[in-house]
Amino acid sequence: MTQTHFPRSRLVTEAEADKEDLFDYFYDQPGSTPGTLIIEADATPPEIFLIDYNEANSTSVKLSTPEECIDYLDTESVSWVDVSGLGSEDILQRLGEVFGLHPLVLEDIVHVPQRPKVEEYEDHLLILVQMVMPKPNKDGFWIEQVSFVLGQHYLLSVQEEPQRDCFEAVRDRILFNKGNVRKTGADYLAYALIDAVIDGFFPVLEDYGERIAALEDEVILKPSHKTLKKIYAVKRELLALRRYIWPLRNAINSLTKADSGLISSDVIIYLRDCYDHTIQVLDILETYRELASGLMDVYLSAMSNKMNEIMKVLTVISTIFIPMTFIAGVYGMNFEYMPELKWPWGYYTCWGMMIAVAATLCFFFWRRGWFQDSASVNDD
Amino acid sequence: MTQTHFPRSRLVTEAEADKEDLFDYFYDQPGSTPGTLIIEADATPPEIFLIDYNEANSTSVKLSTPEECIDYLDTESVSWVDVSGLGSEDILQRLGEVFGLHPLVLEDIVHVPQRPKVEEYEDHLLILVQMVMPKPNKDGFWIEQVSFVLGQHYLLSVQEEPQRDCFEAVRDRILFNKGNVRKTGADYLAYALIDAVIDGFFPVLEDYGERIAALEDEVILKPSHKTLKKIYAVKRELLALRRYIWPLRNAINSLTKADSGLISSDVIIYLRDCYDHTIQVLDILETYRELASGLMDVYLSAMSNKMNEIMKVLTVISTIFIPMTFIAGVYGMNFEYMPELKWPWGYYTCWGMMIAVAATLCFFFWRRGWFQDSASVNDD
Amino acid sequence: MTQTHFPRSRLVTEAEADKEDLFDYFYDQPGSTPGTLIIEADATPPEIFLIDYNEANSTSVKLSTPEECIDYLDTESVSWVDVSGLGSEDILQRLGEVFGLHPLVLEDIVHVPQRPKVEEYEDHLLILVQMVMPKPNKDGFWIEQVSFVLGQHYLLSVQEEPQRDCFEAVRDRILFNKGNVRKTGADYLAYALIDAVIDGFFPVLEDYGERIAALEDEVILKPSHKTLKKIYAVKRELLALRRYIWPLRNAINSLTKADSGLISSDVIIYLRDCYDHTIQVLDILETYRELASGLMDVYLSAMSNKMNEIMKVLTVISTIFIPMTFIAGVYGMNFEYMPELKWPWGYYTCWGMMIAVAATLCFFFWRRGWFQDSASVNDD
Amino acid sequence: MTQTHFPRSRLVTEAEADKEDLFDYFYDQPGSTPGTLIIEADATPPEIFLIDYNEANSTSVKLSTPEECIDYLDTESVSWVDVSGLGSEDILQRLGEVFGLHPLVLEDIVHVPQRPKVEEYEDHLLILVQMVMPKPNKDGFWIEQVSFVLGQHYLLSVQEEPQRDCFEAVRDRILFNKGNVRKTGADYLAYALIDAVIDGFFPVLEDYGERIAALEDEVILKPSHKTLKKIYAVKRELLALRRYIWPLRNAINSLTKADSGLISSDVIIYLRDCYDHTIQVLDILETYRELASGLMDVYLSAMSNKMNEIMKVLTVISTIFIPMTFIAGVYGMNFEYMPELKWPWGYYTCWGMMIAVAATLCFFFWRRGWFQDSASVNDD
Amino acid sequence: MTQTHFPRSRLVTEAEADKEDLFDYFYDQPGSTPGTLIIEADATPPEIFLIDYNEANSTSVKLSTPEECIDYLDTESVSWVDVSGLGSEDILQRLGEVFGLHPLVLEDIVHVPQRPKVEEYEDHLLILVQMVMPKPNKDGFWIEQVSFVLGQHYLLSVQEEPQRDCFEAVRDRILFNKGNVRKTGADYLAYALIDAVIDGFFPVLEDYGERIAALEDEVILKPSHKTLKKIYAVKRELLALRRYIWPLRNAINSLTKADSGLISSDVIIYLRDCYDHTIQVLDILETYRELASGLMDVYLSAMSNKMNEIMKVLTVISTIFIPMTFIAGVYGMNFEYMPELKWPWGYYTCWGMMIAVAATLCFFFWRRGWFQDSASVNDD
C-alpha cells in the first residue's frame, strides 16, 4: 500500500527540483480500504501547539499528546490547536478521536496534497487550503497543505511542515492582543488564518511578475534557447499555482454562504473581503498566464525575425560576391583567343565592371532597406 | 508593514513607465490586522471639497477638516463631499468616523488599486470604480481609483490625485444648474459621476483604435522588430484595461438591481443606460483585443513572407551564377590537352553556353513567378 | 461637445473607406448632460413618410412636420411613421414630444451607432437594430441603424439615411395588400420590418462566403502577400458584423418573451421564426469566422511550404555545382608538378568525375523526392 | 423572388462538388411575404407513400394526391405518410391543408436546408432533422433534410429526394412485424426514424476517422502541399457536420422533455437512448475536430522539420566545399612569386590541406548529429 | 447487422495497436431494431462469479448459468454477481431476465464501448463506467467497460474481459472481512468498486506525467522528428482518456444526488469523496493536456531555433570564404597587364588582404554573438 510521487522533468527550475512536484495529488492504490492512513516515509513527526484565549487572557503551550487538548476544548475560551507534521499515524488517529473526525476527513488531512475545499459536518467545518510562500533568494515557491477544522469554540489547524508558516503575525496579534482577534470567536480566528494564506499568494505572484517582466525584455532584445526554457517554466509554474487558487475561490465563496451557525454574520463580512482578495489573486494569475502565453508567440516571432537578419547577411554577401567571382572566373579561362586579355586596360575595365555590379546590387538592397539594422527596437 | 509595487518591464511604453504599474492590486503583508490603514509614502495629502445643493441653491466650499461636513450632512439638501489625495491616515480615519464607515470599507478606499465593486451596507452603498483618462500628446492613459459612498442625502467621493478628474462637467451642471441634476437626489449625482467615469473609457479606447489601425498598416506594409514590440505593448495595455472594465460591468449591473432604497427607480433607468455604455466599452475592448491578437498572427505570416522574398533573391542570383561560374572554372583548368581551348570560336561558344544556361534558369524562375514583387499589396 | 469618429486604417477595404467605420459606437463627452441631442455635421435632414392602413384602406403621405402625425395616431388604423435622416435637432425633439419618448430613448435613436437592444417602456417598446445591405458591384456592406418605437396602433421607424433601405417589399405588401399584413396590427408590421432587416444579413454573408471560397483557392494555389491582407480584411469585417448580430439575437429573443401586451401571441409565433433566422445568421457567421481563422493557419503553412520549394531549388543547384566547381578549381591550380595535367585523357577523366559526382547527388535528391513538384495539389 | 445558393470553392472535395454546398441555409429575399413557398427549379416532384398499420395488419400504398391520406388519418391505426421530393407547390400546399399545418411550418419543410429544431403546435409536433449518408466509394456524404410532423395517430415525413433514405430497415420492421414497432403508436415510429437518422451519422464519422488516421501518417511521414489541402478539407467538412448535430442535440433533448401528450413515457425512455447517441456522435465529432486541428500544427512543425533537413544538406555540402574551393582558388592565382607552386610536393600538400579541412568540418557536423537522418520516425 | 470498428492510424503507439481503438463508440446499423444484442466475433464467453456476504459470512462461487443467482438474490445478504466476458447472446439475455433489465439496459451493457452514465430505473440503478489499467512495461493503457446494476440487495457487474480487473483488493476486503464492507449494503459495495475504477486512473495518468516530463527534456534539449510524433501521440491518448473521465464526473455527481432510496446517506458521503477524486483526475488530465499543447509550441520554437543555428553556420562559413575566394579569383585572371602579379610581395599582400577581410567579418559575427552556442540551455 505504497503511494508514488508523480514524475518530474530534468528541466525543473529550482523551485520544483527542491522538494515537491507541482502537479500531483495524493492517490490510494485502487481498491484500498477507505479510512486507512498512509504515512509518507519522509514526513516529519507532528508537533502540537495550543493557544487558548479569551478577551482577558491568552495561553500558549506545546502539548505532547493530543489528549491534552481535551481540557481546553471543554472551556468557553477559544482554543487554537496547531499541529505541524504528518509523520505519526498513531498521533493523528488519536487526534481524530479527540476532535471526533470522520475517517474520510482524517484521510483528507493526512493524504496531502488534496484539492482545496470546504465541507460541512454536523458540528464542524473542514477547510482545506494550500499555503504558498516565496523562497528567499531563488525562483519558485514552497507549497504546503493546511487543513482547518472549525468547531464552536476551537480551531484545529494541521500543517505539513513545522519549520515555516505565514501565521506568525496572527499569533502575535493574539498573544499581544492587537486588533480585535481576542474579542471574537474561533470563526474570526479561522478567517484571520485563511486571510493570511491568501495574502501569501501575492508575494509569490509578485515574483512571477518580475520574471515575466525580465522575460519580456529578454524575448524582444536577446531571445535565445534559454529564453524558451524560461518562458515554458513560468507557464508551467503558473499552471500549477492556478490549480491551487481556482478551487480555493470556490471554497471561500461557499464559506461566505455557509449557514452552519459556526460562522457569525460579522465574520462573513470579513470573509467577503477575503473572497475579494482571492478574486484579485486569480485576476493577477490569469493576467500573467495570458502574458506568458503571449510571450511564446513573441518568441516565435522574434526567432523568425532573427532568422531574417541572418538570411539577409548571407544573401547580401553572397549575391554581391557571386557575380563578381563569376567575372573573375571568366577571365581566368585559358582560351587561346580571348581578345579582352590582350587589352592594355582590360584588367581595370574588368575591375570597373565588377564594382559596377556590386554597386548596383548594393543599391537594390539599400532600397529594400536591407542595410538597416531592423533588429533594433528602441528608437522610434 | 510595507507594501510593494508589482514589477515592471524595461520595455514599458510611456504610459506605464510614467508612474503606475498596470497589473497590480494592493495587498497587505500576510497576517496583518485587517482595518489598519497603510499610507503610501508618495501619496498627496487629501483636500476636501464640498458642494451642497438643492433645486434652489448651490454652495461650493473647500473644507479644512472632515468634521466640517457634519453640518451639511444633517440638512435635506444633497451634499457632495469630494476628497482628493490619500496622504494622511489621520484625516481619512476621521472621515471614516464622520460617515460611519466600516473599517474594511475605509481600507478598500485607501488601499488602491482595488477591483471595481459595489457593496451594500445598512445605510450606504460603497461603489469602487477605476477612472481612466488619456494622456495628452502621448500613448497610454492615467488610471486612478474613485470610491463613492452613497447615502440618503450625501455622496462621498474619494480620488487618489487632486490634479485631474473627469467630473468638471458635472460640477458645472450643478453650479450653473444645467439639466435636471439640481432637481434630483444624491443617487442621480452618483449616476452622473459614474457615467462620466465610464464615458471616460471611450477616448482612451479611441486611442488604441488609432494605434491598432497604424499597426495594421505597419505589419503588412513594413513589418520590423519594432512592430512586434508595439503589438505586444498594445495587447498588454488592453489586457490591463480589460481588468478594470469587466468587474465594472458587474458592479453597474448589480447597482441597477439593488433594492437598498437608496436609488430611486427613475435613476435606475439612467443606470441601465450607463450599463449599456459599459457593455459598449467592453464590446470595443474585446474587438480590439481580437484585432491585436490577429495582428500577431499577421506579423508572423508577414515575417515568413519577407523571408521568402529574401530567399528568392538569394536563390535566383545563386542558381543563375553558380552554373556559369562552374563553366568558367572548367575552362580555367590547366590540362595540357583541352581541345576547346584551341578552337578559334571557343571563347564565344563558351559565353553562348553560359548565357543559354542563365536564360533557361531565368525562364524557369519567371514561370514560377519569382520575379514578381509579391510583397506589393496595393494593386489588385 | 463634439463627437469623434473612431480611427481607421489605411488598409481598409472599399466597404470601410467609403463612409463609415465598422468598430465604433457613439459616445458623449464624459460628464455631458444626458438627454442632449448631438447632431453630426454631415447628417441628412429628416424626411417623414406616413403609411396609414387598415384592412380596407391604405394611405401613403409625406409629412412636412412631426405634428402632422397626431391626427393619424389617434385613429384605430395602424400608422407607420418612417423618418429618414438625423440632421435636425428641432424636428427630432418635436418628434420625441409627439410620441412621448423619454429623453434617453431619443438619444439612443439619434446618437448612432448604438448596440442593438430592446427596451420596454410604459406604453411603447424601443427596438434598436442595425440594418446591413450589400454594396452593388463591390466588396463590403452599408450599415445603418434603424430604431423602432412600437405603440398600440403605431410604429415609428427612424433610419439614418433616406436613400436606401430594405423595406420596399414591405411597403408594397401594405399598399397592394399582399399577404396578411393589412389584416393585422402594428406588432405584425414591426415583425415584418425586423424580419426584413434580419433577412438582409443573408446576402451580405453570402458575399463573404464567396470571398472566403476565393481565398481558399488563392491561399493554397497561389499564396502571396495580398492574400494575407485579404484574409485579414475578411476576418476584420466579420468581426464587425458579429458585433451587430450577437446583441440582435438577444434583442429578438427578449421580444419573443415580452409580456407588454403590445405584441399578440400570433405575432410571437412569427417572431420565433425570426429568431430562428437570427440564429442561422449567427451560425453562418461563426462558421465563416472559423474558416477565415483556419485560412490564416493555412496561409502560414503554405508560406512555409513555398519556402521549402525555394530552398530545395537552391540546395539542389548549389550542392550539385559546388563540388564540380571545386574539381574544376583543383585543376586550375598552377602547381609545377601536377601529374594529372600531363595525362592525355586527363581532361576527359576530369569531366567524367564531375559528371559522376553530379549524378550521385541527383540520384540522392531524386530518392528523397526533391524533384517532384510537391507544390501541385490537384492530382491524387 | 429567387433564392441563391451560397458560394463554393474550387477546392471542394467530391463530396461537395457533387451537388450541395455545405454551409448555407435557405433564406428569403428580405421583405418577402412570410408563408409563400419557393420551389427550387431542380427539385424533384413529390411522391407520396403511405404505410398504415396496427398490431394486426399493415398496408403500404403509393398515393397520387395528398387528399387520399384523409381516409387513413381518420382511423385509429398509425398512418405514416412519407413524402419524397419538394418539386410541386400545389401538392405541398394541399398537403399542408390536409394536415392542418401553419404556413410557417410548411415554409420550414419546403425551404431546405433549415436548422434542426423541434416546435410544438396545438395538435402536432414539428421535428426538423438533417439526414446524412456516406457516399459509396468516395469521400464525403449526402445530406438531406427530413421533416417530421407527429400527430396523435399519424406521422408525416417529408424528404428532399426520393432516391435514397435510411428508413428501409424501419419499413421492413413494420411490414414484416419485426420488434415491437407494430404494437406501438406513431410516437414510437417517430423515435425509430429519428434514431435511424442519428445512427446514420456514425458511418459518416467513421469515414472521417479513416481519413484522419491516413492524414496522421501522411503528415508525419510524407507531408506535402496536398496534405495541407486534405487537412483543410477535413476540418471544413467536420465544421459543416457539426452545424447539423449541435442543434439536433438540443432538439432531441427538448423532445425528451416535451409534455405535449403526443409522446408516451415509454417512448421517452427510448428517446433518452437516442439522445445518448446524439451525445456520442457529438463526442466523436469534437474529438475528430480536435485531432484535425492538431494535425495542422503537426503539419507546420513537420514542414519546419523538413526545412531543417534541406538546410542541413545545403549547409553541410556548402561549408565543406567552400573552404576547399578557396584553397584551390589560391593556388590558381598567377602571381609570379608564389613559392609553394615550385615545391615538388606542393600539389599533394595542398590536397592534404583540403582533405584536412573537409575532415575537420565533417567531424564537427557529425558531432552535432547532422548526419543522422532525423526525419526517420519509426525506430526508437 | 454487423458492426465495424472505427479506423486506426499506422502510427498508433503500442497502447492502441494492441487491441482497441481509442476513439469509437459502439453503433448499430441505422434503422436496426432496438433491443437486439449484437455479439462481437472475438468476444470471450461470459464467466459468472458470485460473492454473497453479510456481516457474519461470505461465500464465493462460480456459477455456470445465470439462473443459479436467483436463490442468492432472494436472501437479505448482499449478492455481488460479477460477469466477465460478452461472448454469448443466450447467457446475456437470460441474465437480463433474471435481473429484470429493460432491453435498452442490456444493449448498453453488451454494446461496448458506451459513454459513462447513470440511469435510474424503478428498482435498480444502471451505472456504466470505463475502467483503465496501465500496461506493465509499455506505454498506454487497457480500457474496458464495466457496467453496474445496483438493486436493493444485489450488485451486478459486467466486464468485457475475464483476465484482469482492479477489483481484487475489494474481493479480499470482503472475503477476509477488512474494513467495514461486510457491515454495509450493496450500495457501499458499488461505491467501493467505482472508487477502485476511479483510483485506477491515477497510475495511468502518472505514466503520462512521466512521458510528458521526458518529452519536456527532449523537446528543449534534442528535438527531432520523433519528438513530434511522441507529443502528438500523448495529446491523442490524453484526448481519448478525457472522453472517459468527463462523463464519469457527471455520472458520479448525479449518483451523489440520486434519491432513489437505493443509496443510503452514509454511502453518499463516501461517494462525495469519490467525486472529489474524479475532479482530481480531471484536474491532472487537463493540466497534462495543457502541458502537452504547450509542448507543441515549444517544439515549433525549438525547431525554429535549430534552424537559426544551422543558418548561422552556413552564413558564417559562406560569408567569410566567399569574399576570399573572390580575391583569389581576381588574381587567377589571365590579363596580360596585371601589375600586382609582378610585385615581389604581391602574393603575401594578397594573403594579407584575404585574412583582413576574414578577420573583419569574424569580428562582426562575434559582436552579433553568432559564435556563442545559443543552443545550450543549462548554464545561466
mmCIF file of C-alpha atoms in Angstrom, chain A residues 166 169-170 173 178-180 188 191-192 195-197 199-203 205-214 216-221 223 266 269-270 272-273 276-277 279-281 283-284 286-288 290-292 294-295 297-298 300-302 304-309 311-312 314-315 318-320 322-323 325-326 329-340 361 364-365 368 370 372 374-380, chain B residues 4-12 21 23-35 102-104 107-108 113-115 117 119-121 222-226 228-230 232 235-236 239-240 242-243 247 289 296-297 299-300 302-304 306-311 313-315 317-318 320-335 338 340-348 350-351 354 372-373 375:
data_model
loop_
_atom_site.group_PDB
_atom_site.id
_atom_site.type_symbol
_atom_site.label_atom_id
_atom_site.label_comp_id
_atom_site.label_asym_id
_atom_site.label_seq_id
_atom_site.Cartn_x
_atom_site.Cartn_y
_atom_site.Cartn_z
ATOM 1 C CA CYS A 166 2.649 32.532 7.485
ATOM 2 C CA ALA A 169 1.680 37.674 12.585
ATOM 3 C CA VAL A 170 -1.647 36.191 13.710
ATOM 4 C CA ARG A 173 -1.979 39.571 17.311
ATOM 5 C CA LYS A 178 -3.533 43.543 18.726
ATOM 6 C CA GLY A 179 -6.702 44.293 16.739
ATOM 7 C CA ASN A 180 -9.920 42.624 17.823
ATOM 8 C CA TYR A 188 -12.728 35.095 13.301
ATOM 9 C CA TYR A 191 -10.826 33.962 8.910
ATOM 10 C CA ALA A 192 -7.575 35.554 10.051
ATOM 11 C CA ASP A 195 -6.702 35.546 5.009
ATOM 12 C CA ALA A 196 -3.021 35.120 5.843
ATOM 13 C CA VAL A 197 -2.872 32.118 3.495
ATOM 14 C CA ASP A 199 -2.397 37.160 1.169
ATOM 15 C CA GLY A 200 0.569 34.808 0.952
ATOM 16 C CA PHE A 201 -0.153 34.293 -2.734
ATOM 17 C CA PHE A 202 0.550 37.939 -3.548
ATOM 18 C CA PRO A 203 4.300 37.977 -2.910
ATOM 19 C CA LEU A 205 2.810 36.227 -7.802
ATOM 20 C CA GLU A 206 4.903 39.379 -7.496
ATOM 21 C CA ASP A 207 7.879 37.130 -8.136
ATOM 22 C CA TYR A 208 6.344 35.832 -11.322
ATOM 23 C CA GLY A 209 5.520 39.376 -12.354
ATOM 24 C CA GLU A 210 9.214 40.162 -12.049
ATOM 25 C CA ARG A 211 10.242 37.092 -14.002
ATOM 26 C CA ILE A 212 7.744 37.870 -16.761
ATOM 27 C CA ALA A 213 8.925 41.483 -16.935
ATOM 28 C CA ALA A 214 12.507 40.241 -17.290
ATOM 29 C CA GLU A 216 9.575 40.488 -21.862
ATOM 30 C CA ASP A 217 12.870 42.314 -22.216
ATOM 31 C CA GLU A 218 14.842 39.192 -22.997
ATOM 32 C CA VAL A 219 12.458 37.830 -25.592
ATOM 33 C CA ILE A 220 12.468 41.027 -27.599
ATOM 34 C CA LEU A 221 16.012 42.207 -27.048
ATOM 35 C CA PRO A 223 15.984 35.843 -27.492
ATOM 36 C CA ASP A 266 -19.843 39.716 11.385
ATOM 37 C CA ILE A 269 -18.319 40.396 6.130
ATOM 38 C CA TYR A 270 -14.631 39.750 6.684
ATOM 39 C CA ARG A 272 -16.326 38.506 1.752
ATOM 40 C CA ASP A 273 -13.274 40.748 1.850
ATOM 41 C CA ASP A 276 -12.348 39.639 -2.906
ATOM 42 C CA HIS A 277 -8.658 39.001 -2.343
ATOM 43 C CA ILE A 279 -10.540 37.037 -6.931
ATOM 44 C CA GLN A 280 -7.715 39.550 -7.140
ATOM 45 C CA VAL A 281 -5.162 36.763 -6.875
ATOM 46 C CA ASP A 283 -7.117 38.052 -11.713
ATOM 47 C CA ILE A 284 -3.390 38.644 -11.485
ATOM 48 C CA GLU A 286 -4.788 34.811 -15.248
ATOM 49 C CA THR A 287 -3.270 38.039 -16.489
ATOM 50 C CA TYR A 288 0.215 36.619 -16.001
ATOM 51 C CA GLU A 290 -2.022 35.422 -20.716
ATOM 52 C CA LEU A 291 1.184 37.430 -20.738
ATOM 53 C CA ALA A 292 3.285 34.261 -20.571
ATOM 54 C CA GLY A 294 1.720 35.869 -25.431
ATOM 55 C CA LEU A 295 5.467 35.678 -24.779
ATOM 56 C CA ASP A 297 4.167 33.877 -29.654
ATOM 57 C CA VAL A 298 6.530 36.809 -29.364
ATOM 58 C CA LEU A 300 8.457 32.593 -32.194
ATOM 59 C CA SER A 301 8.111 35.897 -33.999
ATOM 60 C CA ALA A 302 11.414 37.119 -32.629
ATOM 61 C CA SER A 304 11.646 34.376 -37.193
ATOM 62 C CA ASN A 305 12.913 37.939 -37.152
ATOM 63 C CA LYS A 306 16.374 36.817 -36.165
ATOM 64 C CA MET A 307 16.388 34.287 -38.961
ATOM 65 C CA ASN A 308 15.500 37.062 -41.364
ATOM 66 C CA GLU A 309 18.509 39.030 -40.142
ATOM 67 C CA MET A 311 19.434 35.380 -44.060
ATOM 68 C CA LYS A 312 19.828 38.981 -45.051
ATOM 69 C CA LEU A 314 24.012 35.721 -46.140
ATOM 70 C CA THR A 315 22.036 36.970 -49.082
ATOM 71 C CA SER A 318 26.534 36.045 -51.399
ATOM 72 C CA THR A 319 24.666 37.908 -54.073
ATOM 73 C CA ILE A 320 27.209 40.707 -54.177
ATOM 74 C CA ILE A 322 28.843 35.624 -56.607
ATOM 75 C CA PRO A 323 28.551 37.684 -59.829
ATOM 76 C CA THR A 325 33.515 35.885 -58.707
ATOM 77 C CA PHE A 326 31.912 34.786 -61.929
ATOM 78 C CA GLY A 329 36.299 33.236 -63.318
ATOM 79 C CA VAL A 330 35.605 34.198 -66.896
ATOM 80 C CA TYR A 331 38.933 35.989 -67.255
ATOM 81 C CA GLY A 332 40.692 33.103 -65.595
ATOM 82 C CA MET A 333 39.800 30.892 -68.554
ATOM 83 C CA ASN A 334 42.599 29.672 -70.718
ATOM 84 C CA PHE A 335 41.136 30.071 -74.198
ATOM 85 C CA GLU A 336 43.791 30.931 -76.737
ATOM 86 C CA TYR A 337 41.737 33.605 -78.327
ATOM 87 C CA MET A 338 40.283 35.927 -75.700
ATOM 88 C CA PRO A 339 40.682 39.481 -77.010
ATOM 89 C CA GLU A 340 39.964 41.214 -73.658
ATOM 90 C CA LEU A 361 23.225 45.203 -56.099
ATOM 91 C CA PHE A 364 18.993 47.435 -54.797
ATOM 92 C CA PHE A 365 19.454 46.080 -51.284
ATOM 93 C CA ARG A 368 14.770 47.416 -49.960
ATOM 94 C CA TRP A 370 18.177 45.510 -46.005
ATOM 95 C CA GLN A 372 19.044 48.944 -41.771
ATOM 96 C CA SER A 374 15.870 46.125 -38.212
ATOM 97 C CA ALA A 375 16.595 44.266 -35.001
ATOM 98 C CA SER A 376 16.951 47.456 -33.028
ATOM 99 C CA VAL A 377 13.803 48.278 -31.091
ATOM 100 C CA ASN A 378 14.464 51.311 -29.011
ATOM 101 C CA ASP A 379 14.299 54.326 -31.259
ATOM 102 C CA ASP A 380 11.099 55.443 -32.870
ATOM 103 C CA THR B 4 5.435 46.678 -2.561
ATOM 104 C CA HIS B 5 4.554 47.565 -6.105
ATOM 105 C CA PHE B 6 4.407 44.848 -8.663
ATOM 106 C CA PRO B 7 7.333 44.632 -11.088
ATOM 107 C CA ARG B 8 7.667 46.471 -14.351
ATOM 108 C CA SER B 9 9.374 45.644 -17.662
ATOM 109 C CA ARG B 10 12.033 47.872 -19.200
ATOM 110 C CA LEU B 11 10.014 47.821 -22.389
ATOM 111 C CA VAL B 12 7.027 49.585 -20.881
ATOM 112 C CA ASP B 21 2.121 49.694 -12.939
ATOM 113 C CA PHE B 23 -1.163 44.877 -13.322
ATOM 114 C CA ASP B 24 -1.035 45.026 -9.552
ATOM 115 C CA TYR B 25 -3.609 45.181 -6.833
ATOM 116 C CA PHE B 26 -2.880 46.420 -3.381
ATOM 117 C CA TYR B 27 -2.074 43.692 -0.898
ATOM 118 C CA ASP B 28 -1.310 43.550 2.803
ATOM 119 C CA GLN B 29 1.501 41.651 4.375
ATOM 120 C CA PRO B 30 0.091 38.165 5.057
ATOM 121 C CA GLY B 31 -1.341 38.019 8.560
ATOM 122 C CA SER B 32 -1.567 41.779 9.148
ATOM 123 C CA THR B 33 -4.515 43.105 11.128
ATOM 124 C CA PRO B 34 -7.494 43.974 8.940
ATOM 125 C CA GLY B 35 -8.636 47.564 9.280
ATOM 126 C CA HIS B 102 -16.820 50.044 8.385
ATOM 127 C CA PRO B 103 -13.024 49.663 8.805
ATOM 128 C CA LEU B 104 -12.912 47.345 5.773
ATOM 129 C CA GLU B 107 -9.322 50.070 3.779
ATOM 130 C CA ASP B 108 -10.821 49.482 0.337
ATOM 131 C CA PRO B 113 -5.911 49.899 -6.515
ATOM 132 C CA GLN B 114 -8.833 47.598 -5.752
ATOM 133 C CA ARG B 115 -11.094 45.684 -8.114
ATOM 134 C CA LYS B 117 -17.170 46.513 -6.985
ATOM 135 C CA GLU B 119 -21.149 46.662 -1.720
ATOM 136 C CA GLU B 120 -24.309 47.299 0.194
ATOM 137 C CA TYR B 121 -24.205 48.392 3.819
ATOM 138 C CA LYS B 222 6.687 47.341 -43.380
ATOM 139 C CA PRO B 223 6.956 44.800 -40.555
ATOM 140 C CA SER B 224 10.015 45.133 -38.364
ATOM 141 C CA HIS B 225 11.190 44.190 -34.923
ATOM 142 C CA LYS B 226 9.698 47.413 -33.596
ATOM 143 C CA LEU B 228 6.436 43.283 -32.763
ATOM 144 C CA LYS B 229 7.203 45.311 -29.696
ATOM 145 C CA LYS B 230 4.363 47.713 -30.379
ATOM 146 C CA TYR B 232 2.845 43.337 -27.718
ATOM 147 C CA LYS B 235 -2.034 43.710 -26.238
ATOM 148 C CA ARG B 236 -0.563 44.201 -22.810
ATOM 149 C CA LEU B 239 -5.283 43.325 -21.107
ATOM 150 C CA ALA B 240 -4.792 45.796 -18.276
ATOM 151 C CA ARG B 242 -9.917 44.846 -19.508
ATOM 152 C CA ARG B 243 -9.241 44.088 -15.880
ATOM 153 C CA PRO B 247 -15.703 43.964 -12.851
ATOM 154 C CA ARG B 289 -8.113 42.605 -28.301
ATOM 155 C CA MET B 296 0.446 38.887 -34.062
ATOM 156 C CA ASP B 297 -0.507 36.113 -36.473
ATOM 157 C CA TYR B 299 3.115 39.633 -38.167
ATOM 158 C CA LEU B 300 4.364 36.057 -38.150
ATOM 159 C CA ALA B 302 4.419 38.712 -42.869
ATOM 160 C CA MET B 303 7.840 37.793 -41.499
ATOM 161 C CA SER B 304 7.569 34.429 -43.183
ATOM 162 C CA LYS B 306 9.617 38.542 -46.051
ATOM 163 C CA MET B 307 11.895 35.571 -45.554
ATOM 164 C CA ASN B 308 10.524 34.073 -48.731
ATOM 165 C CA GLU B 309 11.410 37.276 -50.572
ATOM 166 C CA ILE B 310 14.941 37.236 -49.203
ATOM 167 C CA MET B 311 15.373 33.588 -50.050
ATOM 168 C CA VAL B 313 16.704 36.812 -54.210
ATOM 169 C CA LEU B 314 19.438 34.573 -52.866
ATOM 170 C CA THR B 315 18.205 31.588 -54.817
ATOM 171 C CA ILE B 317 21.179 35.046 -58.003
ATOM 172 C CA SER B 318 22.969 31.965 -56.713
ATOM 173 C CA ILE B 320 21.949 31.615 -62.089
ATOM 174 C CA PHE B 321 25.620 32.329 -61.408
ATOM 175 C CA ILE B 322 26.732 29.054 -59.891
ATOM 176 C CA PRO B 323 26.475 27.025 -63.139
ATOM 177 C CA MET B 324 28.054 29.860 -65.109
ATOM 178 C CA THR B 325 30.930 30.056 -62.656
ATOM 179 C CA PHE B 326 31.315 26.327 -62.985
ATOM 180 C CA ILE B 327 31.664 26.593 -66.759
ATOM 181 C CA ALA B 328 34.214 29.368 -66.368
ATOM 182 C CA GLY B 329 36.029 27.163 -63.878
ATOM 183 C CA VAL B 330 36.157 24.283 -66.330
ATOM 184 C CA TYR B 331 37.923 26.354 -68.955
ATOM 185 C CA GLY B 332 40.266 27.748 -66.360
ATOM 186 C CA MET B 333 41.721 24.257 -65.882
ATOM 187 C CA ASN B 334 45.280 23.737 -66.938
ATOM 188 C CA PHE B 335 45.119 20.352 -68.641
ATOM 189 C CA MET B 338 41.861 20.539 -73.809
ATOM 190 C CA GLU B 340 38.086 23.555 -76.819
ATOM 191 C CA LEU B 341 40.818 25.958 -75.755
ATOM 192 C CA LYS B 342 42.349 25.813 -79.163
ATOM 193 C CA TRP B 343 39.131 26.474 -81.083
ATOM 194 C CA PRO B 344 39.093 29.927 -82.643
ATOM 195 C CA TRP B 345 35.464 30.487 -81.538
ATOM 196 C CA GLY B 346 35.891 28.603 -78.275
ATOM 197 C CA TYR B 347 35.675 31.695 -76.114
ATOM 198 C CA TYR B 348 32.484 32.932 -77.758
ATOM 199 C CA CYS B 350 31.633 29.357 -74.044
ATOM 200 C CA TRP B 351 29.888 32.687 -73.497
ATOM 201 C CA MET B 354 26.784 30.421 -70.197
ATOM 202 C CA GLN B 372 7.086 39.383 -59.475
ATOM 203 C CA ASP B 373 7.400 41.537 -56.461
ATOM 204 C CA ALA B 375 5.474 41.903 -51.419
#
